[in-house]
Amino acid sequence: MTSKSAAAAAQATVYGYPRQGRNRELKKAIEGYWKGRVTAGSLRDTAAALRRTNWQQLADAGVHEVPTGDFSLYDHVLDTSVMVGAIPARHRAAVEADSLDGYFAMARGTQDVAPLEMTKWFDTNYHYLVPELGPDTVFTPDSTKQVAELKEALALGLTPRPVLVGPITYLLLAKAAPGVAADFEPLTLLDRLLPVYAEVLADLRAAGAAWVQLDEPALVQDRTPAELNATGRAYRDLGGLTDRPQLLVASYFDRLGEALPVLAKTPVEGLALDFTGPAAANLDDLAAVGGLPGKRLLAGVVNGRNVWINDFEKSLSTLGTLLGLAGRVDVSSSCSLLHVPLDAAAERDIDPQIVRWLAFARQKTAEVVTLARGLAQGTDTIAAELAANRADLASRAGSAITRDPAVRARAAAVTATDGRRSQPYAQRAAAQRAHLGLPLLPTTTIGSFPQTTELRTARADLRAGRIDEAAYERRIEAEIREVISFQEKAGIDVLVHGEPERNDMVQYFAEQLTGYLATQHGWVQSYGTRYVRPPILAGDISRPEPMTVRWTRFAQSVAGRPVKGMLTGPVTMLAWSFVRDDQLLGETARQVALALRDEVNDLEAAGTSVIQVDEPALRETLPLRAADHAGYLAWATESFRLSTSGVRPDTQIHTHMCYAEFGDVLQAIDDLDADVISLEAARSHMQVAAELAVAGYPREVGPGVYDIHSPRIPGADEAAALLRKGLEAIPGERLWVNPDCGLKTRGWTEVRASLENLVTAARTVRAEI
Ligand code: GLN
Ligand code: ZN
């Protein structure tokens, strides 16, 4: 095909769509089913109606080929485990008794059986259920769900494209089942898995699928030669089948890199590539391999995971270049629209001018369709859309919201010394010891105390106007008094106020910072029926007034021991929000850091001697490719230091992270230059402490001795044993005693007993050194 006829044939599609429905109908139906209020039949009806609405919306918008099979009652990776028959032994009876209940048992566990482990889907905030495989795994095909959803779409007269998690990504995301040696490599099961995919593909073909999309996002990460070989083999095998639909291998979230030439050489009929952000490198890479002659290219030019409108001219220029590089070019979102909210038009509280800068799933769909039309029929056919797009981009670029001269001047004036404490650690440590007068093995907690129903009700009452601000504040003060008095009685050394006033550790700050937007309906699936509404970093960030000083000061006024100030760090503020796409992440992080720096300094001025800046997202925000790590870690650590280095040497800076394995960020943790770091460690028997010691970490460490992810109360002996283990790695002068993480999800009864035991353990072990 010439590039002109390739253009004329350009079509619009997306890789997947949000599942929840306008009013989160899916969440309500599923949770209703769990509570026994909704029947299985009615849950299935709701799900089918949502799929129909989604497809109809896509088709009405002008999408030519609709994705099917991407819908899920919980998670698409779990659906893939069902499709290939990888049901863990412990769940088999439940699945055989009732496939729906068995499915939810795998997702959530039951009283007697543990669920599958859950973890983050690449660098998004979506979580999938980790497949559990072993050398004895037997795969059996079950194409029921895929075939049924395909047929539903066909019955509506649509052109469906079933979406499956590809076999390589499926295996690379899997881990050794319990009881299987941890070094078991699931990819060794590829030969057993491929025939199952072959059968599913044949079933889909028989049911009427012309194309099937196989998602292989794992290929945008650094892969070993063996993994690349396996990839080539898998797609040569599947491509060599006679009874199959045409195959489209989809990649997203980053550039395909070395996997691109491998896939290009296989007989699959199409590839989908991401051309947004750093993945735009796919364009040069594609040219370098000589394009995809005779193949279909799905060009992901509309960013599927941020909330901003597309730059049509830029996309059309990319698409124009791509026309010469493939047999057929279609236009798509860069990934499934699962990662963005449904409809920006529902946001009535956001300034209509700003709403015009936003594109959620519906708006992104319209963008894809417009671009495909422009490509196929000429840009004069989209003249009105182009003009509107140009005007909206100009309005955003020129707005006082996105360009605050004071914020920009301050960020530009930052020097290296601003990001450095005035004294080196050893001197600071001595000053802090003198100032704080803490015992050996000081005890503390990570910040939050139980978020009780009463607290949530008080917040809802305030929002609904049932109570006034003063009544709400009295309620919070009462809670703080209780939290402080409990900690003092329990004998904890460094106290916290308990964070009762915070709905969420990011949202609470986002609501108070200028430049952040909150949405009313911007729900995005985090996992299963849990949806979050990430705030939007829309403009330059500034802090109109102190955010936490009032409550910290109040807590200190009723406490006889130091109360720790509690803030969320710049990396986490970015990681759990939608970020700007019109400036480097590091610039946004620097603006947030400067706002936090003022807060840290204000806390110190208000008499706070210990200030914790949480960075639980430091590691999860690591770019997918190792080559990009250093650049990220440079701005990430710089922004943390910028927020924390304006204090006196005798003010102690803490940080906290919720993970037990951090080999790849060890150096970065050192670069934060925090005086004390607390980490998750209880389940891994203080392994972090050992790793830090081996790496020569010079500062103070609080490896958690209380696993807060379980309602179980750790005994004092157990905590003491963990502390002794910690002491093998970290000397007593530098070891802290604390739980793994905040206590907001726990109940008071467990928390009371657990913390009392923790103090007893600290006292016992103190006496031994
Ligand atoms: N300070 C926060 C809390 O205790 C930290 C939460 C977190 O690490 N995710 O809740
Ligand atoms: Zn934590």
PDB file of N, CA, C and O in Angstrom, residues 454-455 457-475:
ATOM      1  N   GLU A 454     -16.264   7.275  63.550  1.00  0.00           N
ATOM      2  CA  GLU A 454     -16.660   8.590  64.065  1.00  0.00           C
ATOM      3  C   GLU A 454     -15.910   9.706  63.340  1.00  0.00           C
ATOM      4  O   GLU A 454     -16.479  10.739  63.027  1.00  0.00           O
ATOM      5  N   LEU A 455     -14.621   9.458  63.057  1.00  0.00           N
ATOM      6  CA  LEU A 455     -13.843  10.498  62.362  1.00  0.00           C
ATOM      7  C   LEU A 455     -14.358  10.704  60.951  1.00  0.00           C
ATOM      8  O   LEU A 455     -14.509  11.824  60.483  1.00  0.00           O
ATOM      9  N   THR A 457     -17.318  10.009  59.891  1.00  0.00           N
ATOM     10  CA  THR A 457     -18.642  10.625  59.976  1.00  0.00           C
ATOM     11  C   THR A 457     -18.510  12.129  60.210  1.00  0.00           C
ATOM     12  O   THR A 457     -19.217  12.930  59.602  1.00  0.00           O
ATOM     13  N   ALA A 458     -17.581  12.506  61.085  1.00  0.00           N
ATOM     14  CA  ALA A 458     -17.405  13.937  61.372  1.00  0.00           C
ATOM     15  C   ALA A 458     -17.042  14.684  60.086  1.00  0.00           C
ATOM     16  O   ALA A 458     -17.553  15.776  59.812  1.00  0.00           O
ATOM     17  N   ARG A 459     -16.172  14.090  59.266  1.00  0.00           N
ATOM     18  CA  ARG A 459     -15.768  14.740  58.015  1.00  0.00           C
ATOM     19  C   ARG A 459     -16.970  14.840  57.056  1.00  0.00           C
ATOM     20  O   ARG A 459     -17.199  15.871  56.447  1.00  0.00           O
ATOM     21  N   ALA A 460     -17.745  13.748  56.985  1.00  0.00           N
ATOM     22  CA  ALA A 460     -18.925  13.752  56.106  1.00  0.00           C
ATOM     23  C   ALA A 460     -19.935  14.788  56.614  1.00  0.00           C
ATOM     24  O   ALA A 460     -20.531  15.520  55.825  1.00  0.00           O
ATOM     25  N   ASP A 461     -20.091  14.867  57.944  1.00  0.00           N
ATOM     26  CA  ASP A 461     -21.023  15.836  58.532  1.00  0.00           C
ATOM     27  C   ASP A 461     -20.609  17.267  58.201  1.00  0.00           C
ATOM     28  O   ASP A 461     -21.441  18.112  57.890  1.00  0.00           O
ATOM     29  N   LEU A 462     -19.299  17.510  58.252  1.00  0.00           N
ATOM     30  CA  LEU A 462     -18.810  18.853  57.947  1.00  0.00           C
ATOM     31  C   LEU A 462     -19.105  19.190  56.490  1.00  0.00           C
ATOM     32  O   LEU A 462     -19.614  20.257  56.163  1.00  0.00           O
ATOM     33  N   ARG A 463     -18.813  18.237  55.615  1.00  0.00           N
ATOM     34  CA  ARG A 463     -19.021  18.460  54.183  1.00  0.00           C
ATOM     35  C   ARG A 463     -20.500  18.719  53.889  1.00  0.00           C
ATOM     36  O   ARG A 463     -20.858  19.564  53.091  1.00  0.00           O
ATOM     37  N   ALA A 464     -21.373  17.985  54.588  1.00  0.00           N
ATOM     38  CA  ALA A 464     -22.806  18.102  54.320  1.00  0.00           C
ATOM     39  C   ALA A 464     -23.429  19.274  55.079  1.00  0.00           C
ATOM     40  O   ALA A 464     -24.628  19.517  54.970  1.00  0.00           O
ATOM     41  N   GLY A 465     -22.619  19.974  55.874  1.00  0.00           N
ATOM     42  CA  GLY A 465     -23.142  21.122  56.623  1.00  0.00           C
ATOM     43  C   GLY A 465     -23.933  20.736  57.865  1.00  0.00           C
ATOM     44  O   GLY A 465     -24.611  21.566  58.447  1.00  0.00           O
ATOM     45  N   ARG A 466     -23.857  19.464  58.268  1.00  0.00           N
ATOM     46  CA  ARG A 466     -24.576  19.043  59.471  1.00  0.00           C
ATOM     47  C   ARG A 466     -23.885  19.540  60.737  1.00  0.00           C
ATOM     48  O   ARG A 466     -24.515  19.694  61.777  1.00  0.00           O
ATOM     49  N   ILE A 467     -22.543  19.742  60.651  1.00  0.00           N
ATOM     50  CA  ILE A 467     -21.839  20.373  61.771  1.00  0.00           C
ATOM     51  C   ILE A 467     -21.016  21.520  61.189  1.00  0.00           C
ATOM     52  O   ILE A 467     -20.712  21.529  59.997  1.00  0.00           O
ATOM     53  N   ASP A 468     -20.665  22.503  62.038  1.00  0.00           N
ATOM     54  CA  ASP A 468     -19.870  23.609  61.516  1.00  0.00           C
ATOM     55  C   ASP A 468     -18.380  23.356  61.761  1.00  0.00           C
ATOM     56  O   ASP A 468     -17.991  22.398  62.420  1.00  0.00           O
ATOM     57  N   GLU A 469     -17.569  24.232  61.197  1.00  0.00           N
ATOM     58  CA  GLU A 469     -16.118  24.115  61.277  1.00  0.00           C
ATOM     59  C   GLU A 469     -15.656  23.986  62.738  1.00  0.00           C
ATOM     60  O   GLU A 469     -14.829  23.156  63.072  1.00  0.00           O
ATOM     61  N   ALA A 470     -16.251  24.807  63.606  1.00  0.00           N
ATOM     62  CA  ALA A 470     -15.827  24.811  65.013  1.00  0.00           C
ATOM     63  C   ALA A 470     -16.109  23.457  65.667  1.00  0.00           C
ATOM     64  O   ALA A 470     -15.269  22.916  66.398  1.00  0.00           O
ATOM     65  N   ALA A 471     -17.259  22.901  65.365  1.00  0.00           N
ATOM     66  CA  ALA A 471     -17.604  21.599  65.953  1.00  0.00           C
ATOM     67  C   ALA A 471     -16.654  20.518  65.440  1.00  0.00           C
ATOM     68  O   ALA A 471     -16.215  19.643  66.189  1.00  0.00           O
ATOM     69  N   TYR A 472     -16.335  20.618  64.154  1.00  0.00           N
ATOM     70  CA  TYR A 472     -15.421  19.641  63.560  1.00  0.00           C
ATOM     71  C   TYR A 472     -14.052  19.750  64.229  1.00  0.00           C
ATOM     72  O   TYR A 472     -13.431  18.756  64.609  1.00  0.00           O
ATOM     73  N   GLU A 473     -13.586  20.971  64.421  1.00  0.00           N
ATOM     74  CA  GLU A 473     -12.263  21.159  65.018  1.00  0.00           C
ATOM     75  C   GLU A 473     -12.225  20.640  66.463  1.00  0.00           C
ATOM     76  O   GLU A 473     -11.230  20.071  66.894  1.00  0.00           O
ATOM     77  N   ARG A 474     -13.320  20.827  67.172  1.00  0.00           N
ATOM     78  CA  ARG A 474     -13.376  20.296  68.554  1.00  0.00           C
ATOM     79  C   ARG A 474     -13.256  18.775  68.523  1.00  0.00           C
ATOM     80  O   ARG A 474     -12.590  18.172  69.359  1.00  0.00           O
ATOM     81  N   ARG A 475     -13.903  18.186  67.516  1.00  0.00           N
ATOM     82  CA  ARG A 475     -13.877  16.731  67.370  1.00  0.00           C
ATOM     83  C   ARG A 475     -12.428  16.251  67.119  1.00  0.00           C
ATOM     84  O   ARG A 475     -11.967  15.283  67.703  1.00  0.00           O
TER      85      ARG A 475
END
